[in-house]
GROMACS .gro file of C-alpha atoms in nm:
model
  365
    1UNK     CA    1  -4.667   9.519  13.648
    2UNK     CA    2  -4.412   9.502  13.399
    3UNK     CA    3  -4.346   9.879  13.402
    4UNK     CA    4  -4.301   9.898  13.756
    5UNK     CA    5  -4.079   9.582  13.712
    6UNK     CA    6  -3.875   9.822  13.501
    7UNK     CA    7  -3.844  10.130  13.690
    8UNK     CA    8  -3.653   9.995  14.019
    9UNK     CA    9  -3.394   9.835  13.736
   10UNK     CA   10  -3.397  10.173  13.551
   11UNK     CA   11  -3.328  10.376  13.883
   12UNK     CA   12  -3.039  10.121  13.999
   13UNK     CA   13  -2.873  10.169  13.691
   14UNK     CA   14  -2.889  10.524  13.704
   15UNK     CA   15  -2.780  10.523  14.061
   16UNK     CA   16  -2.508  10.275  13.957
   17UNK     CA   17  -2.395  10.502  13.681
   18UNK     CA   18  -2.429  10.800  13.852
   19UNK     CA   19  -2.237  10.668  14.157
   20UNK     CA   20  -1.929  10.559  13.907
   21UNK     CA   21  -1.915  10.873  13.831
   22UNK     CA   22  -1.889  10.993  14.113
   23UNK     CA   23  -1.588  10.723  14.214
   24UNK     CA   24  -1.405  10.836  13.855
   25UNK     CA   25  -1.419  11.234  13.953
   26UNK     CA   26  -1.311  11.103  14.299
   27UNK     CA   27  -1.049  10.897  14.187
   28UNK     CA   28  -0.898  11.158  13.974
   29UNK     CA   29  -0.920  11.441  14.278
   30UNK     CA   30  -0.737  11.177  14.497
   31UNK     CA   31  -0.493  11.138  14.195
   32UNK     CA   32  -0.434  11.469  14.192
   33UNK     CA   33  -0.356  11.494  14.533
   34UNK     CA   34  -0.152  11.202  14.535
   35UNK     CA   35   0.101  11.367  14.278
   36UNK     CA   36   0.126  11.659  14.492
   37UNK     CA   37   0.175  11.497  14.842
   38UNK     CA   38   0.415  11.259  14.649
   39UNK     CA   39   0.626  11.536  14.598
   40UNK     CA   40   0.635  11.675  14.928
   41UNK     CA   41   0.654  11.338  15.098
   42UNK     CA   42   0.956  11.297  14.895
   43UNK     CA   43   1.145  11.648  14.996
   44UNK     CA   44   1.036  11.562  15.351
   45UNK     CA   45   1.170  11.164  15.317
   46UNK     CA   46   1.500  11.299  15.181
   47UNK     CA   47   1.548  11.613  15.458
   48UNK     CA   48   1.475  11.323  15.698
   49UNK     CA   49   1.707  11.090  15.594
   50UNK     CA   50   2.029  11.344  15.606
   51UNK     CA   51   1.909  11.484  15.925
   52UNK     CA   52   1.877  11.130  16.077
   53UNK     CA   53   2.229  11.023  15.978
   54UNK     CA   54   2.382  11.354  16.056
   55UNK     CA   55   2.254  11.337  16.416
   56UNK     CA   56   2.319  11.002  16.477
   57UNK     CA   57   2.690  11.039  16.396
   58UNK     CA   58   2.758  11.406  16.546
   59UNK     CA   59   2.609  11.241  16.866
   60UNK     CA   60   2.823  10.953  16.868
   61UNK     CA   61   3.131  11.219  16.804
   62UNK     CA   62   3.003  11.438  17.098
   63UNK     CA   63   2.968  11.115  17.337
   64UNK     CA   64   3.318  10.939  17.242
   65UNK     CA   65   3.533  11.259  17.253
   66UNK     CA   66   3.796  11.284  17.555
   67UNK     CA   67   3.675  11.623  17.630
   68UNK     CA   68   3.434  11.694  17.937
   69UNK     CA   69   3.107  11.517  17.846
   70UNK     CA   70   2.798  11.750  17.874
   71UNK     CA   71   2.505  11.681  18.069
   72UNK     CA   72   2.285  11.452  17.805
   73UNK     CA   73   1.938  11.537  17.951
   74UNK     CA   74   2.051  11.955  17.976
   75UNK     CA   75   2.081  11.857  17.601
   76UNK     CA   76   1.711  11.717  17.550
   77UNK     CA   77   1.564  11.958  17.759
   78UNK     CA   78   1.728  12.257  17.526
   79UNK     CA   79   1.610  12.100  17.234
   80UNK     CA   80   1.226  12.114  17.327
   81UNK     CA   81   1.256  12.438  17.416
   82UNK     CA   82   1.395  12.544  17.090
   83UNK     CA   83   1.101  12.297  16.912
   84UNK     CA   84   0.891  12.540  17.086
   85UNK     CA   85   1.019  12.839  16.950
   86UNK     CA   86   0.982  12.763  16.600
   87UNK     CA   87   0.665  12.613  16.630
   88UNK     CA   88   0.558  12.929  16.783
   89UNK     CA   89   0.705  13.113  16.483
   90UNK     CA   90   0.515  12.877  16.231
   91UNK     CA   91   0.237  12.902  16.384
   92UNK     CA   92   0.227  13.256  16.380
   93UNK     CA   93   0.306  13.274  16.030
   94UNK     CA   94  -0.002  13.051  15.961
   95UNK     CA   95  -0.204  13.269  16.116
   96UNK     CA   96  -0.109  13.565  15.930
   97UNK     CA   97  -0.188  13.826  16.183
   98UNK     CA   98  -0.075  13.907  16.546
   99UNK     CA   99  -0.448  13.880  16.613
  100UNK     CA  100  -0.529  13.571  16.509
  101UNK     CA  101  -0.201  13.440  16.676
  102UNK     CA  102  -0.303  13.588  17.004
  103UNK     CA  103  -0.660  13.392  16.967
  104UNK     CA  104  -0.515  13.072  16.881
  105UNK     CA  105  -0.271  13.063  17.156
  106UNK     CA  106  -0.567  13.205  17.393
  107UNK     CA  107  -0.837  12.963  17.301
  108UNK     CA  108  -0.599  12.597  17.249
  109UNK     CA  109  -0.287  12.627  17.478
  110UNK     CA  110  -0.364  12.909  17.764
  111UNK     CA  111  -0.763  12.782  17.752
  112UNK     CA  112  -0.694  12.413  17.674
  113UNK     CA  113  -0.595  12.240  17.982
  114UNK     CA  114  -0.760  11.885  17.918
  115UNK     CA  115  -0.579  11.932  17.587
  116UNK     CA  116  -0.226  11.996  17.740
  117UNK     CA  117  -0.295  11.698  17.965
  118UNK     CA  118  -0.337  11.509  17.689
  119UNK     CA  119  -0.015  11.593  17.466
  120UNK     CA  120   0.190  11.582  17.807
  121UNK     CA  121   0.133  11.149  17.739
  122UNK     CA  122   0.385  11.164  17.457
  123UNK     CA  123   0.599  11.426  17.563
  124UNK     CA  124   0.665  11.224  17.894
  125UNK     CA  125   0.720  10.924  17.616
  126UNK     CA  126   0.973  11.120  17.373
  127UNK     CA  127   1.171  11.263  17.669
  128UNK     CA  128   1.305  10.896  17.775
  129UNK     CA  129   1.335  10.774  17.401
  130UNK     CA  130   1.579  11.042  17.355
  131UNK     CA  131   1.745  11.051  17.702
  132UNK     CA  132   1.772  10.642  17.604
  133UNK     CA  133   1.921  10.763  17.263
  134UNK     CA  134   2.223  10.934  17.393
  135UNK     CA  135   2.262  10.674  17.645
  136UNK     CA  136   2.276  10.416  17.306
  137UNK     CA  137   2.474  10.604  17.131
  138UNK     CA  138   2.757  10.663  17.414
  139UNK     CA  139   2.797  10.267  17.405
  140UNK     CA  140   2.740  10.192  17.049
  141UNK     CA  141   2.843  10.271  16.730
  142UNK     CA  142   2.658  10.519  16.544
  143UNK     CA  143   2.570  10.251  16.272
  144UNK     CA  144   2.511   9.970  16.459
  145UNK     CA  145   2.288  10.184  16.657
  146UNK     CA  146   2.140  10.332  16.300
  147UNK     CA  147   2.050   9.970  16.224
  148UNK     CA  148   1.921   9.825  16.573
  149UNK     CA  149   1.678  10.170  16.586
  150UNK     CA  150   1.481  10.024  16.318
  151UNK     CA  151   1.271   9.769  16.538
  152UNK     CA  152   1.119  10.079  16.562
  153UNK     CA  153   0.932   9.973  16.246
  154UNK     CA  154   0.779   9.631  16.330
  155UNK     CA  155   0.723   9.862  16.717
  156UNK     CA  156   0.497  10.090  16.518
  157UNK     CA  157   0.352   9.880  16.273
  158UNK     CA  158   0.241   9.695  16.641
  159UNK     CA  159   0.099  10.018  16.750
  160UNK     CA  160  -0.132  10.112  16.471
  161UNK     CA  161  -0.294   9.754  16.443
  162UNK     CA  162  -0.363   9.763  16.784
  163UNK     CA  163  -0.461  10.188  16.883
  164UNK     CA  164  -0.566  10.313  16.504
  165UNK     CA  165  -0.711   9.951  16.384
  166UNK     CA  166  -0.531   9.920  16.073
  167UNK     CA  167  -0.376   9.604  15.932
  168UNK     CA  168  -0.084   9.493  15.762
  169UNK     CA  169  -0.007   9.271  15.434
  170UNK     CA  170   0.125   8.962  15.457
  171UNK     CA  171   0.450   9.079  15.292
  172UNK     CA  172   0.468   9.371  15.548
  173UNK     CA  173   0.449   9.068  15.813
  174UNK     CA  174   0.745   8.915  15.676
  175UNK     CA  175   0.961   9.210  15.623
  176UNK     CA  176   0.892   9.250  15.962
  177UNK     CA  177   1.027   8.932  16.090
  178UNK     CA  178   1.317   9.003  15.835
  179UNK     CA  179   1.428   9.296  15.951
  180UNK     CA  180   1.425   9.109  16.335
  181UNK     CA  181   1.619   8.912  16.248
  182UNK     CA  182   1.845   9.119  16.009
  183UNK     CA  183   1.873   9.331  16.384
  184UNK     CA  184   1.987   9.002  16.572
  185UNK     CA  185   2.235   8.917  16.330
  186UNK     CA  186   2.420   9.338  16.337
  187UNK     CA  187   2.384   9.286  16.727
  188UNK     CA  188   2.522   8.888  16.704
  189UNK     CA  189   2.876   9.017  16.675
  190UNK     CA  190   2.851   9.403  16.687
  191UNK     CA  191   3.110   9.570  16.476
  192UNK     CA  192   3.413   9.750  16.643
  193UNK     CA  193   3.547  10.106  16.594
  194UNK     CA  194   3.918  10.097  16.615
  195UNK     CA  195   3.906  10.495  16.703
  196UNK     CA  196   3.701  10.497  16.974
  197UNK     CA  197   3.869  10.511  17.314
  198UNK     CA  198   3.639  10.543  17.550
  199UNK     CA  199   3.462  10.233  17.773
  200UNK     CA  200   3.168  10.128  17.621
  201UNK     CA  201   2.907   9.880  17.741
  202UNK     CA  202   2.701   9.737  17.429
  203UNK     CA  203   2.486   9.505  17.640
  204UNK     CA  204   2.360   9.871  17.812
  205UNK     CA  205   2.353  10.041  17.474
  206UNK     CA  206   2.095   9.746  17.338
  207UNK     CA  207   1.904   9.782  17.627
  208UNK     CA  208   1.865  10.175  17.572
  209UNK     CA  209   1.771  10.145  17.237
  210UNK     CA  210   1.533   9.869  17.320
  211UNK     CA  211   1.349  10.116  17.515
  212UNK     CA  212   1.340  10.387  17.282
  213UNK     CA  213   1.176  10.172  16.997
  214UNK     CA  214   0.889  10.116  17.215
  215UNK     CA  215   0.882  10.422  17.331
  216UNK     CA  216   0.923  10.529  16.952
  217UNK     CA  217   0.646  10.279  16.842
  218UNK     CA  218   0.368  10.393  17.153
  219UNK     CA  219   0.418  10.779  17.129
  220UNK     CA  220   0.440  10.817  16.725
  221UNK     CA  221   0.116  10.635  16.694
  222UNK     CA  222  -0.052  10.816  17.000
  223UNK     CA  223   0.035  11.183  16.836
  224UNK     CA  224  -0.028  11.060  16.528
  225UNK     CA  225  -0.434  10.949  16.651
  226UNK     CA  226  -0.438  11.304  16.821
  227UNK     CA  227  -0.381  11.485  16.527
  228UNK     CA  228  -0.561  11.289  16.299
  229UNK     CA  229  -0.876  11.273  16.513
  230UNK     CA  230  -0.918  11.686  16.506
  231UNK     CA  231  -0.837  11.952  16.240
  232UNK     CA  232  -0.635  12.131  16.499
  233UNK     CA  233  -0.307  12.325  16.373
  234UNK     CA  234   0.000  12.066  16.375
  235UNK     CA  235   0.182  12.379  16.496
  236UNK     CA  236  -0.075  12.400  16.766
  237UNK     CA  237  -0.062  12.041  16.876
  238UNK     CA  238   0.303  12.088  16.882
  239UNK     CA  239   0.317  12.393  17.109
  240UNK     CA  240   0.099  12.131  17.335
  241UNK     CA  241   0.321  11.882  17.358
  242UNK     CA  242   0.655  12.063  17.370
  243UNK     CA  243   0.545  12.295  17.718
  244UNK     CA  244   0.475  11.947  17.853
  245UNK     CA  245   0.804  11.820  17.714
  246UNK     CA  246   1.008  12.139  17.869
  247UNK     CA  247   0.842  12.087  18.173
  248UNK     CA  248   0.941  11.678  18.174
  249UNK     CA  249   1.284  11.702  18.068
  250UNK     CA  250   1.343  11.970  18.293
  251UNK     CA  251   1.270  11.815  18.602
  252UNK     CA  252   1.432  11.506  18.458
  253UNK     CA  253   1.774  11.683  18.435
  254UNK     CA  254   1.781  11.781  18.796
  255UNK     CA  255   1.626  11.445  18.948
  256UNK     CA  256   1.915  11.295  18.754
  257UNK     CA  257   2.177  11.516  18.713
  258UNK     CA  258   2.074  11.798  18.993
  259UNK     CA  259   2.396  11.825  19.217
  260UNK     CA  260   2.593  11.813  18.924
  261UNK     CA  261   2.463  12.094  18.715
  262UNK     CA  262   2.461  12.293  19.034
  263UNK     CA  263   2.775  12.285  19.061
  264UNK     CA  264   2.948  12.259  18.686
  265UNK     CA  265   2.599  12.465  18.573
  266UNK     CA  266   2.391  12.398  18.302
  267UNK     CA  267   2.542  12.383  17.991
  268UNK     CA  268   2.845  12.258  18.115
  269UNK     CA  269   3.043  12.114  17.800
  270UNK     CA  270   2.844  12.256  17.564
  271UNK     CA  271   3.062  12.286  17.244
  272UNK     CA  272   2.941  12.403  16.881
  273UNK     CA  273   2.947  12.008  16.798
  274UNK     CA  274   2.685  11.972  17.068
  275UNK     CA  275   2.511  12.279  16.977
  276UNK     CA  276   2.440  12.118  16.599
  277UNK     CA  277   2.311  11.841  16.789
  278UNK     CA  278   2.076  12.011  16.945
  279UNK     CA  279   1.970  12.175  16.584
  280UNK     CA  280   1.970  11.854  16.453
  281UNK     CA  281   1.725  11.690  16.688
  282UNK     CA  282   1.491  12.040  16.667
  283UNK     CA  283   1.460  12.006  16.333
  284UNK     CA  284   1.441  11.643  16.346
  285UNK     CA  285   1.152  11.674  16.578
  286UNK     CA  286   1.002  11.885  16.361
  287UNK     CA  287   0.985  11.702  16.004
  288UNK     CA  288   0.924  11.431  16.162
  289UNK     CA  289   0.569  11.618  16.325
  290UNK     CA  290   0.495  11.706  15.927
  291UNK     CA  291   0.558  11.342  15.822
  292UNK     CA  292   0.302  11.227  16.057
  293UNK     CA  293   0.037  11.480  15.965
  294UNK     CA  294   0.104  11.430  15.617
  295UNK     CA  295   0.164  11.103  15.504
  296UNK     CA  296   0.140  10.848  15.731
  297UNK     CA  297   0.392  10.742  16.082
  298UNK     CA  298   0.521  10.445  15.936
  299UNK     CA  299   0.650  10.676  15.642
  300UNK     CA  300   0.917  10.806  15.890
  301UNK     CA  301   1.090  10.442  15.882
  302UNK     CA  302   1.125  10.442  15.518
  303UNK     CA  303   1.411  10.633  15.475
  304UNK     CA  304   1.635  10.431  15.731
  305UNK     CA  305   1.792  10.254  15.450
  306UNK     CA  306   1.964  10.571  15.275
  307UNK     CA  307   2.032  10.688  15.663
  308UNK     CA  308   2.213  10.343  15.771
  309UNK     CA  309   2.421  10.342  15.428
  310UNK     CA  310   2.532  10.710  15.526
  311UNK     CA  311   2.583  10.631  15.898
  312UNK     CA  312   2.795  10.398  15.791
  313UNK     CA  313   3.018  10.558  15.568
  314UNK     CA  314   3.061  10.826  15.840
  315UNK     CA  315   3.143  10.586  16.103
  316UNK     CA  316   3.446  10.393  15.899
  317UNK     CA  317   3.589  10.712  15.854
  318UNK     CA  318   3.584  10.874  16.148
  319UNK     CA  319   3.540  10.592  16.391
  320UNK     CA  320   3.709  10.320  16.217
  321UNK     CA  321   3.433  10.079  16.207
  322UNK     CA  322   3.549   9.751  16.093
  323UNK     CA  323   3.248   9.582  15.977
  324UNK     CA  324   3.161   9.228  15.979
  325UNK     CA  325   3.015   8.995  15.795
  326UNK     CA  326   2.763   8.941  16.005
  327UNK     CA  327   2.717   9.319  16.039
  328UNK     CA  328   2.701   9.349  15.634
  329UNK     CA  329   2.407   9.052  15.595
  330UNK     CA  330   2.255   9.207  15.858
  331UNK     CA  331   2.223   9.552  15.716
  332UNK     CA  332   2.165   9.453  15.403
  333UNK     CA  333   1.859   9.248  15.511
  334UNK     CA  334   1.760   9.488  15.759
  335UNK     CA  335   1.699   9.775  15.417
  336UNK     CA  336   1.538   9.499  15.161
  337UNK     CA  337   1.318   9.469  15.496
  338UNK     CA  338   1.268   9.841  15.538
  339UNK     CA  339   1.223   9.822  15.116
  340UNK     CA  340   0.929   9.554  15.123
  341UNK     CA  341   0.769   9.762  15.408
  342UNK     CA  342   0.710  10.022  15.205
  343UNK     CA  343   0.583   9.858  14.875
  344UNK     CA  344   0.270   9.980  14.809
  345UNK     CA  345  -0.075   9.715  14.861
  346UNK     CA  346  -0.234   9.572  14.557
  347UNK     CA  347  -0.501   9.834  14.406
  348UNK     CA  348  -0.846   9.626  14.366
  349UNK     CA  349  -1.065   9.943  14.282
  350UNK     CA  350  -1.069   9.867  13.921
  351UNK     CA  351  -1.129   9.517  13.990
  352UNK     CA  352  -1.414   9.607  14.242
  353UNK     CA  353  -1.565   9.858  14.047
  354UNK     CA  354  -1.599   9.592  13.753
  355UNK     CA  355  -1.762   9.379  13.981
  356UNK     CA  356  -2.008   9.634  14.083
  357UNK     CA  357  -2.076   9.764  13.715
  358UNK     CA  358  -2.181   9.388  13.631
  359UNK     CA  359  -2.392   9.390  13.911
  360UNK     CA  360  -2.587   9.712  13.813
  361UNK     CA  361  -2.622   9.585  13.438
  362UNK     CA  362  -2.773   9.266  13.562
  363UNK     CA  363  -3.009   9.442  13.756
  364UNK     CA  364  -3.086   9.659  13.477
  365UNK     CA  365  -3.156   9.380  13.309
   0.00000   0.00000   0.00000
């Protein structure tokens, strides 16, 4: 009897020892991987961040000049279809072969229609968050509007407890409710650019952008699930959703602004400021598809701090923004918010894995 006591002891420990091997060559491939994707995630965190605060501004400039205004949703709709394009492009250089292109084109998009159906949810999503952006942004300034987008953050953090069944720290709960109310003290007494002298309405501005963070929050998280539940191309998944976004925002510009572009046409007051817009938002669009596939959606909120600082320079010198106190404690709590978000959790492994290893020697035992 006593042998056999020993054996189950002596196979547990094995199995124990084994298996912590097996979590230490683990650990050190996720390491490993972790170093490199920390690099990336970096270059991608830092093109986002000067992308976001360029756009936001040059938008606000396009929509506060005295010039003839362009049609806002012509805008949108030109921007997916130039998405398109150079998703089309990368994904044809993934492929590596005019062949292979052909095939993946034939067998997801052309031979995919439940697919398309399915990438045509967000696409209907993202066209009125960024119809609702330019209607923001013709109202507000481009910094307040910098720092009243981040709801965005608590929006999306909403999203993926409730569609991808994650959960959040409590310190990621409070930064939440700090950066709430780091919004509601910016929007308390919103701060006023001397150079702007067109009407605005900042009642209708908040309500835009209080529209696009939930659109923002919903669509982010719902891509993010698509492309996470399938080892489809991101290229591929973006070719899906941006023929259902042309197709949105098209008929969108002519249910809305139809007689109009009929008669001034279609990119009536397009000017090479508009035109970097539009560049802007493509490639936007597109880091922001890599972020998500790479790292993680709520990444994409972590480099509003850098982006409100810069929005803000921009907009007291070339707006005259004449910020408030109010506005100041309001941004500065709205980036140690955004800075708390990100922290990373508390690692237990090593504590769990101690745990476990006392388990298996008292077994042995």
């Amino acid at each position: 009897m006593t042998p056999r006591g020993r054996c189950p002891g002596r196979r547990w420990a094995c199995a124990g020892a084994r298996a912590g091997a097996a979590r230490g060559c683990a650990g050190v491939m996720a390491t490993q991987r972790e170093n490199v994707s920390l690099l990336f995630k970096l270059y991608c965190l830092i093109v986002m961040t000067l992308v976001a605060a360029a756009y936001t501004v040059s938008l606000r400039y396009t929509r506060t000049t005295d010039k003839e205004l362009y049609f806002s949703t012509t805008a949108v709709c030109v921007t997916e279809v130039i998405k398109l394009l150079l998703s089309v492009g990368l994904l044809a250089k993934e492929t590596g072969s005019l062949s292979r292109f052909k095939a993946s084109l034939s067998e997801n998009v052309l031979g995919s229609p439940k697919e398309l159906m399915k990438l045509s949810v967000p696409s209907l999503v993202y066209a009125v968050q960024n119809n609702m952006a330019f209607l923001a942004l013709s109202n507000l300034d481009a910094a307040v509007y910098q720092v009243t987008y981040q709801l965005k953050i608590p929006c999306t953090a909403l999203c993926t407890v409730l569609m991808l069944n994650r959960t959040l720290s409590k310190l990621q709960w409070i930064s939440v409710f700090m950066l709430c109310g780091g919004v509601t003290l910016v929007q308390w007494k919103p701060a006023q650019a001397t150079k702007v002298v067109v009407e605005q309405n900042p009642l209708l501005g908040f309500g835009a952008i209080a529209i696009a963070v939930l659109c923002s929050g919903f669509a982010g998280v719902y891509f993010e699930k698509v492309l996470k539940s399938s080892d489809t191309s991101l290229w591929v998944r973006n070719i899906q959703m941006y023929l259902s976004g042309i197709i949105v925002t098209l008929v969108g510009a002519y249910l809305s602004d139809g007689a109009e572009i009929k008669q001034k046409g279609f990119f009536y007051g397009y000017t090479y400021y508009v035109w970097f817009v539009i560049f802007l938002a493509s490639v936007g669009g597109l880091y922001t598809s890599i972020v998500v596939k790479y790292t993680d959606n709520i990444m994409k909120g972590f480099s509003a701090a850098a982006a409100i600082v810069l929005s803000t320079i921009a907009s007291v010198i070339l707006f005259g923004l004449q910020i408030t106190l109010t506005f100041a404690l309001g941004t500065l709590l709205v980036c140690v918010s955004i800075y708390l978000y990100g922290l990373p959790r508390q690692d237990t492994t090593s504590i769990q894995q101690g745990e476990t290893a006392s388990k298996e020697r008292v077994i042995g035992v």
